[in-house]
Amino acid sequence: MLPVAKKPVIQYIVEDLVDASIKEILIITGKNKRAIDDHFDKDPILLEDLKKRNKVAQICDLEALENLSVQIFYVRQAVTTGLADAVYLAKKFVNGEDFVVTLGDTIIDSQQNPNHLLRLINFHKETQALCTLSAERIPIEHCNRYGIMSIKEYNGLISSKNHTGKYIVEDLVEKPSIEEAPSNLAICGRYVFKTRIFDYIEKIGFGKGGEKQLTDAIRLSRENNKIVALELQNNEIRFDTGTFPLYAKAFVEFCLKDEEIGPELKAHLKKILL
Ligand code: G1P
C-alpha cells in the first residue's frame, strides 16, 4: 500500500493486469495487510463527501479505481514461508489454467501498447513454455538481490543487430554472489506459468534465506520443460519499491510525470539542486 505519487503500488499493478486483459485477480495478503482489501472496496460515503465538496480530480480518481473491470479475490498467507508457498496458495483459484504472477513491490511502466505484461503473455502463448519470465539486465554487483538466469537466444540469433530480447533459460540461481552469477539477467517480478509448476513447488525444500523459493521450483522443472524469458525493452522501466532508496526514486519519478504536480515539482527540484 506504499503510495507512489497519488496511488499505492498495488493499484499500479492491478491496473497493469487490467490493461493486459486479466479479468480475475487473487491477491495473496497476510498479517497487517487488510488495508489492501479496503482500498479496492467501493466507498460510497467518501464519493458522496467528495461530490459535496466538488473535489473533481479526486472524484475522477476514485471513480476510475471503482470502475476497474476486474474481480479481485483474496487469500491470506498465515505464515510467510517464501514466495513459492505464497504462489502455491493460488492452486485452486487458477483451476488448471495458465496464470500470471506479479510481485507486489515492482511497478513496470510500459510506454507502449501492448504493455510489457501483455507481451509476456503473448510470448508464453507462442512458446507454450512451462514458465515465462520477465527479465532485466542489472548491474552485476546487484545480483545477490535477484534470481539470475543463464540463457541462450530463443531463435538462435546472437548478433546484437538481430537481438530480440527473447531467451531460452538454461539454468537459474536465486540471489547468487558475483562469482556464482551465470549472467547479469535478472528475474524482475513478472511470471507466466502453466499449472504444472505446482508439482515442482510441492517438491522443493527450503532454499536461500530459509524460504521456499519460486526460483528453485522453476529450476527443478527445467529438465523436462521449456523455460523462456523476455527482456524489458528501453521503454519498459522497472521500479522496485522494495528498498527505501529505490522507493524514493520511484516516488519522485511518478510525481514528475503527474500532470497536476509534475511541472511545479520539477521547477522546485531544479531550484534546490542548483
Ligand atoms: C524475488 C524473487 C527473485 C526475483 C525478485 C524480483 O525476490 O525471489 O528471484 O529476482 O523477486 O524482484 P525478493 O525481492 O522477494 O527477495
PDB file of C-alpha atoms and ligand atoms in Angstrom:
ATOM      1  CA  MET A   1       0.000   0.000   0.000  1.00  0.00           C
ATOM      2  CA  LEU A   2       3.002   2.348  -0.184  1.00  0.00           C
ATOM      3  CA  PRO A   3       1.926   5.397  -2.178  1.00  0.00           C
ATOM      4  CA  VAL A   4       3.928   6.206  -5.299  1.00  0.00           C
ATOM      5  CA  ALA A   5       2.782   9.703  -6.258  1.00  0.00           C
ATOM      6  CA  LYS A   6      -1.032   9.562  -5.873  1.00  0.00           C
ATOM      7  CA  LYS A   7      -1.634   5.800  -5.878  1.00  0.00           C
ATOM      8  CA  PRO A   8      -0.491   2.828  -3.815  1.00  0.00           C
ATOM      9  CA  VAL A   9       1.918   0.440  -5.570  1.00  0.00           C
ATOM     10  CA  ILE A  10      -0.718  -2.317  -5.632  1.00  0.00           C
ATOM     11  CA  GLN A  11      -3.017  -0.125  -7.732  1.00  0.00           C
ATOM     12  CA  TYR A  12      -0.385   0.323 -10.462  1.00  0.00           C
ATOM     13  CA  ILE A  13      -0.021  -3.454 -10.514  1.00  0.00           C
ATOM     14  CA  VAL A  14      -3.771  -4.112 -10.707  1.00  0.00           C
ATOM     15  CA  GLU A  15      -4.133  -1.504 -13.489  1.00  0.00           C
ATOM     16  CA  ASP A  16      -1.296  -3.184 -15.384  1.00  0.00           C
ATOM     17  CA  LEU A  17      -3.101  -6.537 -15.123  1.00  0.00           C
ATOM     18  CA  VAL A  18      -6.365  -4.952 -16.286  1.00  0.00           C
ATOM     19  CA  ASP A  19      -4.519  -3.410 -19.283  1.00  0.00           C
ATOM     20  CA  ALA A  20      -3.300  -6.926 -20.128  1.00  0.00           C
ATOM     21  CA  SER A  21      -6.981  -8.085 -20.179  1.00  0.00           C
ATOM     22  CA  ILE A  22      -6.780 -10.099 -16.946  1.00  0.00           C
ATOM     23  CA  LYS A  23     -10.319 -10.414 -15.567  1.00  0.00           C
ATOM     24  CA  GLU A  24      -9.744 -12.162 -12.214  1.00  0.00           C
ATOM     25  CA  ILE A  25      -7.029 -11.396  -9.684  1.00  0.00           C
ATOM     26  CA  LEU A  26      -6.131 -13.225  -6.490  1.00  0.00           C
ATOM     27  CA  ILE A  27      -4.171 -11.077  -4.060  1.00  0.00           C
ATOM     28  CA  ILE A  28      -2.118 -13.050  -1.529  1.00  0.00           C
ATOM     29  CA  THR A  29      -2.204 -10.977   1.635  1.00  0.00           C
ATOM     30  CA  GLY A  30      -1.175 -11.617   5.223  1.00  0.00           C
ATOM     31  CA  LYS A  31      -0.894 -10.151   8.672  1.00  0.00           C
ATOM     32  CA  ASN A  32      -1.427  -6.352   8.855  1.00  0.00           C
ATOM     33  CA  LYS A  33      -2.389  -6.078   5.177  1.00  0.00           C
ATOM     34  CA  ARG A  34      -6.157  -5.516   5.490  1.00  0.00           C
ATOM     35  CA  ALA A  35      -5.753  -2.009   4.037  1.00  0.00           C
ATOM     36  CA  ILE A  36      -5.380  -3.688   0.616  1.00  0.00           C
ATOM     37  CA  ASP A  37      -8.891  -5.212   0.719  1.00  0.00           C
ATOM     38  CA  ASP A  38     -10.293  -1.893   1.964  1.00  0.00           C
ATOM     39  CA  HIS A  39      -8.605   0.046  -0.842  1.00  0.00           C
ATOM     40  CA  PHE A  40     -10.338  -1.924  -3.598  1.00  0.00           C
ATOM     41  CA  ASP A  41     -13.779  -1.866  -1.908  1.00  0.00           C
ATOM     42  CA  LYS A  42     -16.338   0.622  -3.162  1.00  0.00           C
ATOM     43  CA  ASP A  43     -16.623   3.686  -0.890  1.00  0.00           C
ATOM     44  CA  PRO A  44     -19.996   5.466  -1.455  1.00  0.00           C
ATOM     45  CA  ILE A  45     -19.600   7.641   1.669  1.00  0.00           C
ATOM     46  CA  LEU A  46     -16.241   9.030   0.511  1.00  0.00           C
ATOM     47  CA  LEU A  47     -17.641   9.571  -3.017  1.00  0.00           C
ATOM     48  CA  GLU A  48     -20.645  11.469  -1.632  1.00  0.00           C
ATOM     49  CA  ASP A  49     -18.381  13.611   0.536  1.00  0.00           C
ATOM     50  CA  LEU A  50     -16.075  14.456  -2.397  1.00  0.00           C
ATOM     51  CA  LYS A  51     -19.108  15.381  -4.515  1.00  0.00           C
ATOM     52  CA  LYS A  52     -20.436  17.710  -1.802  1.00  0.00           C
ATOM     53  CA  ARG A  53     -17.053  19.453  -1.699  1.00  0.00           C
ATOM     54  CA  ASN A  54     -16.783  19.497  -5.511  1.00  0.00           C
ATOM     55  CA  LYS A  55     -13.374  17.764  -5.486  1.00  0.00           C
ATOM     56  CA  VAL A  56     -13.428  16.991  -9.212  1.00  0.00           C
ATOM     57  CA  ALA A  57      -9.927  15.477  -9.575  1.00  0.00           C
ATOM     58  CA  GLN A  58     -10.367  13.163  -6.561  1.00  0.00           C
ATOM     59  CA  ILE A  59     -13.829  12.091  -7.770  1.00  0.00           C
ATOM     60  CA  CYS A  60     -12.292  11.107 -11.138  1.00  0.00           C
ATOM     61  CA  ASP A  61      -9.511   9.126  -9.394  1.00  0.00           C
ATOM     62  CA  LEU A  62     -11.967   7.301  -7.132  1.00  0.00           C
ATOM     63  CA  GLU A  63     -14.372   6.515  -9.963  1.00  0.00           C
ATOM     64  CA  ALA A  64     -11.509   5.201 -12.111  1.00  0.00           C
ATOM     65  CA  LEU A  65     -10.496   2.865  -9.261  1.00  0.00           C
ATOM     66  CA  GLU A  66     -14.073   1.695  -8.623  1.00  0.00           C
ATOM     67  CA  ASN A  67     -14.758   1.109 -12.320  1.00  0.00           C
ATOM     68  CA  LEU A  68     -11.774  -1.172 -12.987  1.00  0.00           C
ATOM     69  CA  SER A  69     -13.261  -4.096 -14.912  1.00  0.00           C
ATOM     70  CA  VAL A  70     -11.807  -6.902 -12.824  1.00  0.00           C
ATOM     71  CA  GLN A  71     -12.871  -9.194  -9.993  1.00  0.00           C
ATOM     72  CA  ILE A  72     -10.486  -9.225  -7.034  1.00  0.00           C
ATOM     73  CA  PHE A  73     -10.255 -12.137  -4.589  1.00  0.00           C
ATOM     74  CA  TYR A  74      -8.056 -12.505  -1.511  1.00  0.00           C
ATOM     75  CA  VAL A  75      -6.286 -15.287   0.312  1.00  0.00           C
ATOM     76  CA  ARG A  76      -4.094 -14.920   3.382  1.00  0.00           C
ATOM     77  CA  GLN A  77      -0.663 -16.464   3.790  1.00  0.00           C
ATOM     78  CA  ALA A  78      -0.757 -17.207   7.525  1.00  0.00           C
ATOM     79  CA  VAL A  79       2.989 -17.822   7.863  1.00  0.00           C
ATOM     80  CA  THR A  80       5.480 -16.218   5.469  1.00  0.00           C
ATOM     81  CA  THR A  81       7.468 -19.250   4.350  1.00  0.00           C
ATOM     82  CA  GLY A  82       8.515 -17.864   0.971  1.00  0.00           C
ATOM     83  CA  LEU A  83       7.355 -16.810  -2.485  1.00  0.00           C
ATOM     84  CA  ALA A  84       6.834 -20.383  -3.709  1.00  0.00           C
ATOM     85  CA  ASP A  85       4.470 -21.140  -0.813  1.00  0.00           C
ATOM     86  CA  ALA A  86       2.602 -17.879  -1.453  1.00  0.00           C
ATOM     87  CA  VAL A  87       2.099 -18.802  -5.124  1.00  0.00           C
ATOM     88  CA  TYR A  88       1.003 -22.322  -4.124  1.00  0.00           C
ATOM     89  CA  LEU A  89      -1.978 -20.747  -2.304  1.00  0.00           C
ATOM     90  CA  ALA A  90      -3.370 -19.891  -5.760  1.00  0.00           C
ATOM     91  CA  LYS A  91      -3.527 -23.534  -6.912  1.00  0.00           C
ATOM     92  CA  LYS A  92      -7.298 -23.963  -6.513  1.00  0.00           C
ATOM     93  CA  PHE A  93      -8.010 -20.462  -7.807  1.00  0.00           C
ATOM     94  CA  VAL A  94      -6.208 -20.949 -11.138  1.00  0.00           C
ATOM     95  CA  ASN A  95      -8.079 -24.214 -11.645  1.00  0.00           C
ATOM     96  CA  GLY A  96      -5.884 -25.715 -14.354  1.00  0.00           C
ATOM     97  CA  GLU A  97      -5.474 -22.549 -16.449  1.00  0.00           C
ATOM     98  CA  ASP A  98      -2.180 -20.802 -17.260  1.00  0.00           C
ATOM     99  CA  PHE A  99      -1.712 -17.865 -14.902  1.00  0.00           C
ATOM    100  CA  VAL A 100       0.308 -14.700 -14.299  1.00  0.00           C
ATOM    101  CA  VAL A 101       2.239 -13.912 -11.116  1.00  0.00           C
ATOM    102  CA  THR A 102       3.185 -10.306 -10.387  1.00  0.00           C
ATOM    103  CA  LEU A 103       5.193  -9.348  -7.315  1.00  0.00           C
ATOM    104  CA  GLY A 104       3.694  -6.627  -5.154  1.00  0.00           C
ATOM    105  CA  ASP A 105       6.771  -4.432  -4.828  1.00  0.00           C
ATOM    106  CA  THR A 106       7.512  -3.913  -8.524  1.00  0.00           C
ATOM    107  CA  ILE A 107       5.914  -1.495 -10.972  1.00  0.00           C
ATOM    108  CA  ILE A 108       6.729  -1.917 -14.662  1.00  0.00           C
ATOM    109  CA  ASP A 109       5.953   1.273 -16.513  1.00  0.00           C
ATOM    110  CA  SER A 110       5.388   0.457 -20.196  1.00  0.00           C
ATOM    111  CA  GLN A 111       5.351   3.456 -22.512  1.00  0.00           C
ATOM    112  CA  GLN A 112       3.839   1.341 -25.269  1.00  0.00           C
ATOM    113  CA  ASN A 113       0.881  -0.772 -26.281  1.00  0.00           C
ATOM    114  CA  PRO A 114       0.812  -3.754 -25.737  1.00  0.00           C
ATOM    115  CA  ASN A 115       2.291  -3.285 -22.276  1.00  0.00           C
ATOM    116  CA  HIS A 116       5.132  -5.498 -21.035  1.00  0.00           C
ATOM    117  CA  LEU A 117       2.779  -7.918 -19.297  1.00  0.00           C
ATOM    118  CA  LEU A 118       0.737  -8.500 -22.432  1.00  0.00           C
ATOM    119  CA  ARG A 119       3.944  -9.035 -24.435  1.00  0.00           C
ATOM    120  CA  LEU A 120       4.975 -11.586 -21.787  1.00  0.00           C
ATOM    121  CA  ILE A 121       1.618 -13.384 -22.023  1.00  0.00           C
ATOM    122  CA  ASN A 122       1.814 -13.437 -25.829  1.00  0.00           C
ATOM    123  CA  PHE A 123       5.372 -14.844 -25.701  1.00  0.00           C
ATOM    124  CA  HIS A 124       4.147 -17.514 -23.270  1.00  0.00           C
ATOM    125  CA  LYS A 125       1.346 -18.499 -25.672  1.00  0.00           C
ATOM    126  CA  GLU A 126       3.797 -18.567 -28.584  1.00  0.00           C
ATOM    127  CA  THR A 127       6.366 -20.783 -26.813  1.00  0.00           C
ATOM    128  CA  GLN A 128       3.970 -22.941 -24.745  1.00  0.00           C
ATOM    129  CA  ALA A 129       6.675 -22.856 -22.056  1.00  0.00           C
ATOM    130  CA  LEU A 130       6.025 -24.113 -18.527  1.00  0.00           C
ATOM    131  CA  CYS A 131       7.342 -20.824 -17.296  1.00  0.00           C
ATOM    132  CA  THR A 132       7.846 -17.441 -18.985  1.00  0.00           C
ATOM    133  CA  LEU A 133       9.919 -14.934 -17.038  1.00  0.00           C
ATOM    134  CA  SER A 134      10.227 -11.214 -17.322  1.00  0.00           C
ATOM    135  CA  ALA A 135      13.928 -10.304 -17.326  1.00  0.00           C
ATOM    136  CA  GLU A 136      16.107  -7.250 -16.901  1.00  0.00           C
ATOM    137  CA  ARG A 137      19.846  -6.566 -17.205  1.00  0.00           C
ATOM    138  CA  ILE A 138      21.096  -5.399 -13.817  1.00  0.00           C
ATOM    139  CA  PRO A 139      24.474  -4.130 -12.618  1.00  0.00           C
ATOM    140  CA  ILE A 140      26.326  -7.352 -11.733  1.00  0.00           C
ATOM    141  CA  GLU A 141      27.034  -6.113  -8.179  1.00  0.00           C
ATOM    142  CA  HIS A 142      23.247  -6.279  -7.523  1.00  0.00           C
ATOM    143  CA  CYS A 143      22.994  -9.964  -8.465  1.00  0.00           C
ATOM    144  CA  ASN A 144      22.569 -11.058  -4.841  1.00  0.00           C
ATOM    145  CA  ARG A 145      19.145  -9.295  -4.801  1.00  0.00           C
ATOM    146  CA  TYR A 146      17.632 -11.345  -7.637  1.00  0.00           C
ATOM    147  CA  GLY A 147      17.046 -14.682  -9.289  1.00  0.00           C
ATOM    148  CA  ILE A 148      19.686 -14.783 -12.062  1.00  0.00           C
ATOM    149  CA  MET A 149      19.446 -16.771 -15.317  1.00  0.00           C
ATOM    150  CA  SER A 150      21.813 -18.459 -17.676  1.00  0.00           C
ATOM    151  CA  ILE A 151      20.366 -18.180 -21.174  1.00  0.00           C
ATOM    152  CA  LYS A 152      20.703 -18.730 -24.881  1.00  0.00           C
ATOM    153  CA  GLU A 153      18.922 -16.774 -27.610  1.00  0.00           C
ATOM    154  CA  TYR A 154      15.398 -18.076 -28.248  1.00  0.00           C
ATOM    155  CA  ASN A 155      15.630 -18.048 -32.040  1.00  0.00           C
ATOM    156  CA  GLY A 156      19.322 -18.867 -32.308  1.00  0.00           C
ATOM    157  CA  LEU A 157      20.220 -15.317 -33.412  1.00  0.00           C
ATOM    158  CA  ILE A 158      23.103 -13.971 -31.413  1.00  0.00           C
ATOM    159  CA  SER A 159      24.163 -10.839 -33.259  1.00  0.00           C
ATOM    160  CA  SER A 160      23.179  -7.690 -31.399  1.00  0.00           C
ATOM    161  CA  LYS A 161      21.654  -6.351 -34.639  1.00  0.00           C
ATOM    162  CA  ASN A 162      19.041  -9.098 -34.565  1.00  0.00           C
ATOM    163  CA  HIS A 163      18.636  -9.053 -30.799  1.00  0.00           C
ATOM    164  CA  THR A 164      15.052  -9.886 -29.857  1.00  0.00           C
ATOM    165  CA  GLY A 165      15.249  -9.952 -26.062  1.00  0.00           C
ATOM    166  CA  LYS A 166      13.746 -13.473 -26.189  1.00  0.00           C
ATOM    167  CA  TYR A 167      15.658 -16.269 -24.479  1.00  0.00           C
ATOM    168  CA  ILE A 168      15.627 -19.940 -23.607  1.00  0.00           C
ATOM    169  CA  VAL A 169      16.533 -20.224 -19.920  1.00  0.00           C
ATOM    170  CA  GLU A 170      19.059 -22.983 -19.275  1.00  0.00           C
ATOM    171  CA  ASP A 171      19.521 -22.529 -15.536  1.00  0.00           C
ATOM    172  CA  LEU A 172      18.652 -20.209 -12.663  1.00  0.00           C
ATOM    173  CA  VAL A 173      20.093 -19.371  -9.289  1.00  0.00           C
ATOM    174  CA  GLU A 174      18.451 -17.378  -6.512  1.00  0.00           C
ATOM    175  CA  LYS A 175      20.468 -14.405  -5.209  1.00  0.00           C
ATOM    176  CA  PRO A 176      23.945 -15.628  -6.178  1.00  0.00           C
ATOM    177  CA  SER A 177      27.259 -13.997  -5.313  1.00  0.00           C
ATOM    178  CA  ILE A 178      29.074 -12.247  -8.184  1.00  0.00           C
ATOM    179  CA  GLU A 179      31.279 -15.335  -8.592  1.00  0.00           C
ATOM    180  CA  GLU A 180      28.255 -17.668  -8.824  1.00  0.00           C
ATOM    181  CA  ALA A 181      26.145 -15.445 -11.113  1.00  0.00           C
ATOM    182  CA  PRO A 182      25.861 -17.000 -14.596  1.00  0.00           C
ATOM    183  CA  SER A 183      24.918 -13.633 -16.189  1.00  0.00           C
ATOM    184  CA  ASN A 184      23.515 -10.233 -15.255  1.00  0.00           C
ATOM    185  CA  LEU A 185      19.998 -11.100 -16.462  1.00  0.00           C
ATOM    186  CA  ALA A 186      17.611 -10.994 -13.505  1.00  0.00           C
ATOM    187  CA  ILE A 187      14.053 -12.225 -12.938  1.00  0.00           C
ATOM    188  CA  CYS A 188      12.157  -8.989 -12.489  1.00  0.00           C
ATOM    189  CA  GLY A 189       8.882  -9.760 -10.798  1.00  0.00           C
ATOM    190  CA  ARG A 190       6.533 -10.915 -13.575  1.00  0.00           C
ATOM    191  CA  TYR A 191       5.958 -14.565 -14.486  1.00  0.00           C
ATOM    192  CA  VAL A 192       3.502 -16.613 -16.568  1.00  0.00           C
ATOM    193  CA  PHE A 193       3.076 -20.276 -15.624  1.00  0.00           C
ATOM    194  CA  LYS A 194       1.367 -23.449 -16.654  1.00  0.00           C
ATOM    195  CA  THR A 195      -0.222 -25.119 -13.636  1.00  0.00           C
ATOM    196  CA  ARG A 196       2.340 -27.939 -13.700  1.00  0.00           C
ATOM    197  CA  ILE A 197       4.593 -25.515 -11.779  1.00  0.00           C
ATOM    198  CA  PHE A 198       2.630 -26.519  -8.659  1.00  0.00           C
ATOM    199  CA  ASP A 199       4.030 -30.091  -8.949  1.00  0.00           C
ATOM    200  CA  TYR A 200       7.539 -28.645  -8.674  1.00  0.00           C
ATOM    201  CA  ILE A 201       6.658 -26.279  -5.825  1.00  0.00           C
ATOM    202  CA  GLU A 202       5.468 -29.356  -3.917  1.00  0.00           C
ATOM    203  CA  LYS A 203       8.900 -30.951  -4.341  1.00  0.00           C
ATOM    204  CA  ILE A 204      11.266 -28.158  -3.287  1.00  0.00           C
ATOM    205  CA  GLY A 205      12.734 -27.697   0.194  1.00  0.00           C
ATOM    206  CA  PHE A 206      13.703 -24.523   1.980  1.00  0.00           C
ATOM    207  CA  GLY A 207      16.269 -22.558  -0.026  1.00  0.00           C
ATOM    208  CA  LYS A 208      18.009 -19.192   0.128  1.00  0.00           C
ATOM    209  CA  GLY A 209      17.153 -17.248   3.292  1.00  0.00           C
ATOM    210  CA  GLY A 210      15.428 -20.339   4.770  1.00  0.00           C
ATOM    211  CA  GLU A 211      12.425 -19.772   2.450  1.00  0.00           C
ATOM    212  CA  LYS A 212      10.643 -21.824  -0.222  1.00  0.00           C
ATOM    213  CA  GLN A 213      11.963 -20.092  -3.340  1.00  0.00           C
ATOM    214  CA  LEU A 214       9.932 -19.871  -6.555  1.00  0.00           C
ATOM    215  CA  THR A 215      13.243 -19.785  -8.458  1.00  0.00           C
ATOM    216  CA  ASP A 216      14.081 -23.248  -7.034  1.00  0.00           C
ATOM    217  CA  ALA A 217      10.759 -24.675  -8.285  1.00  0.00           C
ATOM    218  CA  ILE A 218      11.375 -23.225 -11.768  1.00  0.00           C
ATOM    219  CA  ARG A 219      14.938 -24.610 -11.706  1.00  0.00           C
ATOM    220  CA  LEU A 220      13.633 -28.057 -10.767  1.00  0.00           C
ATOM    221  CA  SER A 221      11.217 -28.009 -13.704  1.00  0.00           C
ATOM    222  CA  ARG A 222      13.876 -27.183 -16.308  1.00  0.00           C
ATOM    223  CA  GLU A 223      14.969 -30.774 -17.064  1.00  0.00           C
ATOM    224  CA  ASN A 224      11.640 -31.753 -18.619  1.00  0.00           C
ATOM    225  CA  ASN A 225      10.126 -28.420 -19.555  1.00  0.00           C
ATOM    226  CA  LYS A 226      10.755 -25.274 -21.521  1.00  0.00           C
ATOM    227  CA  ILE A 227      11.548 -22.087 -19.581  1.00  0.00           C
ATOM    228  CA  VAL A 228      11.784 -18.841 -21.517  1.00  0.00           C
ATOM    229  CA  ALA A 229      12.450 -15.201 -20.698  1.00  0.00           C
ATOM    230  CA  LEU A 230      11.522 -11.866 -22.263  1.00  0.00           C
ATOM    231  CA  GLU A 231      13.777  -8.891 -21.582  1.00  0.00           C
ATOM    232  CA  LEU A 232      12.398  -5.440 -20.811  1.00  0.00           C
ATOM    233  CA  GLN A 233      12.771  -3.018 -23.727  1.00  0.00           C
ATOM    234  CA  ASN A 234      14.146   0.508 -23.399  1.00  0.00           C
ATOM    235  CA  ASN A 235      10.676   1.995 -22.976  1.00  0.00           C
ATOM    236  CA  GLU A 236       9.646  -0.536 -20.300  1.00  0.00           C
ATOM    237  CA  ILE A 237      11.002   0.718 -16.987  1.00  0.00           C
ATOM    238  CA  ARG A 238      11.010  -1.339 -13.790  1.00  0.00           C
ATOM    239  CA  PHE A 239      10.561   0.462 -10.487  1.00  0.00           C
ATOM    240  CA  ASP A 240      11.459  -1.624  -7.462  1.00  0.00           C
ATOM    241  CA  THR A 241       9.846  -0.235  -4.309  1.00  0.00           C
ATOM    242  CA  GLY A 242      11.247  -2.939  -2.027  1.00  0.00           C
ATOM    243  CA  THR A 243      14.048  -0.815  -0.557  1.00  0.00           C
ATOM    244  CA  PHE A 244      13.899   2.796   0.616  1.00  0.00           C
ATOM    245  CA  PRO A 245      16.373   4.323  -1.922  1.00  0.00           C
ATOM    246  CA  LEU A 246      14.596   2.645  -4.856  1.00  0.00           C
ATOM    247  CA  TYR A 247      11.176   3.552  -3.463  1.00  0.00           C
ATOM    248  CA  ALA A 248      12.273   7.199  -3.133  1.00  0.00           C
ATOM    249  CA  LYS A 249      13.379   7.239  -6.800  1.00  0.00           C
ATOM    250  CA  ALA A 250      10.070   5.711  -7.941  1.00  0.00           C
ATOM    251  CA  PHE A 251       8.074   8.252  -5.906  1.00  0.00           C
ATOM    252  CA  VAL A 252       9.903  11.239  -7.385  1.00  0.00           C
ATOM    253  CA  GLU A 253       9.752   9.921 -10.975  1.00  0.00           C
ATOM    254  CA  PHE A 254       5.995   9.269 -10.831  1.00  0.00           C
ATOM    255  CA  CYS A 255       5.364  12.685  -9.208  1.00  0.00           C
ATOM    256  CA  LEU A 256       7.352  14.323 -12.018  1.00  0.00           C
ATOM    257  CA  LYS A 257       5.144  12.523 -14.554  1.00  0.00           C
ATOM    258  CA  ASP A 258       1.939  13.700 -12.885  1.00  0.00           C
ATOM    259  CA  GLU A 259       0.220  16.388 -14.997  1.00  0.00           C
ATOM    260  CA  GLU A 260      -1.034  18.298 -11.968  1.00  0.00           C
ATOM    261  CA  ILE A 261       2.045  18.447  -9.733  1.00  0.00           C
ATOM    262  CA  GLY A 262       4.877  17.448 -12.126  1.00  0.00           C
ATOM    263  CA  PRO A 263       5.800  20.858 -13.628  1.00  0.00           C
ATOM    264  CA  GLU A 264       5.843  22.645 -10.256  1.00  0.00           C
ATOM    265  CA  LEU A 265       7.867  19.857  -8.624  1.00  0.00           C
ATOM    266  CA  LYS A 266      10.357  19.916 -11.497  1.00  0.00           C
ATOM    267  CA  ALA A 267      10.863  23.675 -11.093  1.00  0.00           C
ATOM    268  CA  HIS A 268      11.291  23.254  -7.340  1.00  0.00           C
ATOM    269  CA  LEU A 269      13.837  20.437  -7.720  1.00  0.00           C
ATOM    270  CA  LYS A 270      15.803  22.481 -10.240  1.00  0.00           C
ATOM    271  CA  LYS A 271      15.874  25.359  -7.755  1.00  0.00           C
ATOM    272  CA  ILE A 272      17.084  23.337  -4.773  1.00  0.00           C
ATOM    273  CA  LEU A 273      19.550  21.249  -6.764  1.00  0.00           C
ATOM    274  CA  LEU A 274      21.354  24.205  -8.363  1.00  0.00           C
TER     275      LEU A 274
HETATM  276  C1  G1P B   1      12.004 -12.178  -5.601  1.00  0.00           C
HETATM  277  C2  G1P B   1      12.465 -13.447  -6.326  1.00  0.00           C
HETATM  278  C3  G1P B   1      13.694 -13.144  -7.180  1.00  0.00           C
HETATM  279  C4  G1P B   1      13.382 -12.004  -8.137  1.00  0.00           C
HETATM  280  C5  G1P B   1      12.929 -10.767  -7.341  1.00  0.00           C
HETATM  281  C6  G1P B   1      12.488  -9.652  -8.279  1.00  0.00           C
HETATM  282  O1  G1P B   1      12.949 -11.829  -4.635  1.00  0.00           O
HETATM  283  O2  G1P B   1      12.751 -14.441  -5.372  1.00  0.00           O
HETATM  284  O3  G1P B   1      14.058 -14.295  -7.909  1.00  0.00           O
HETATM  285  O4  G1P B   1      14.520 -11.694  -8.921  1.00  0.00           O
HETATM  286  O5  G1P B   1      11.813 -11.099  -6.503  1.00  0.00           O
HETATM  287  O6  G1P B   1      12.154  -8.504  -7.561  1.00  0.00           O
HETATM  288  P1  G1P B   1      12.569 -10.823  -3.415  1.00  0.00           P
HETATM  289  O7  G1P B   1      12.624  -9.450  -3.980  1.00  0.00           O
HETATM  290  O8  G1P B   1      11.209 -11.209  -2.946  1.00  0.00           O
HETATM  291  O9  G1P B   1      13.627 -11.060  -2.384  1.00  0.00           O
END
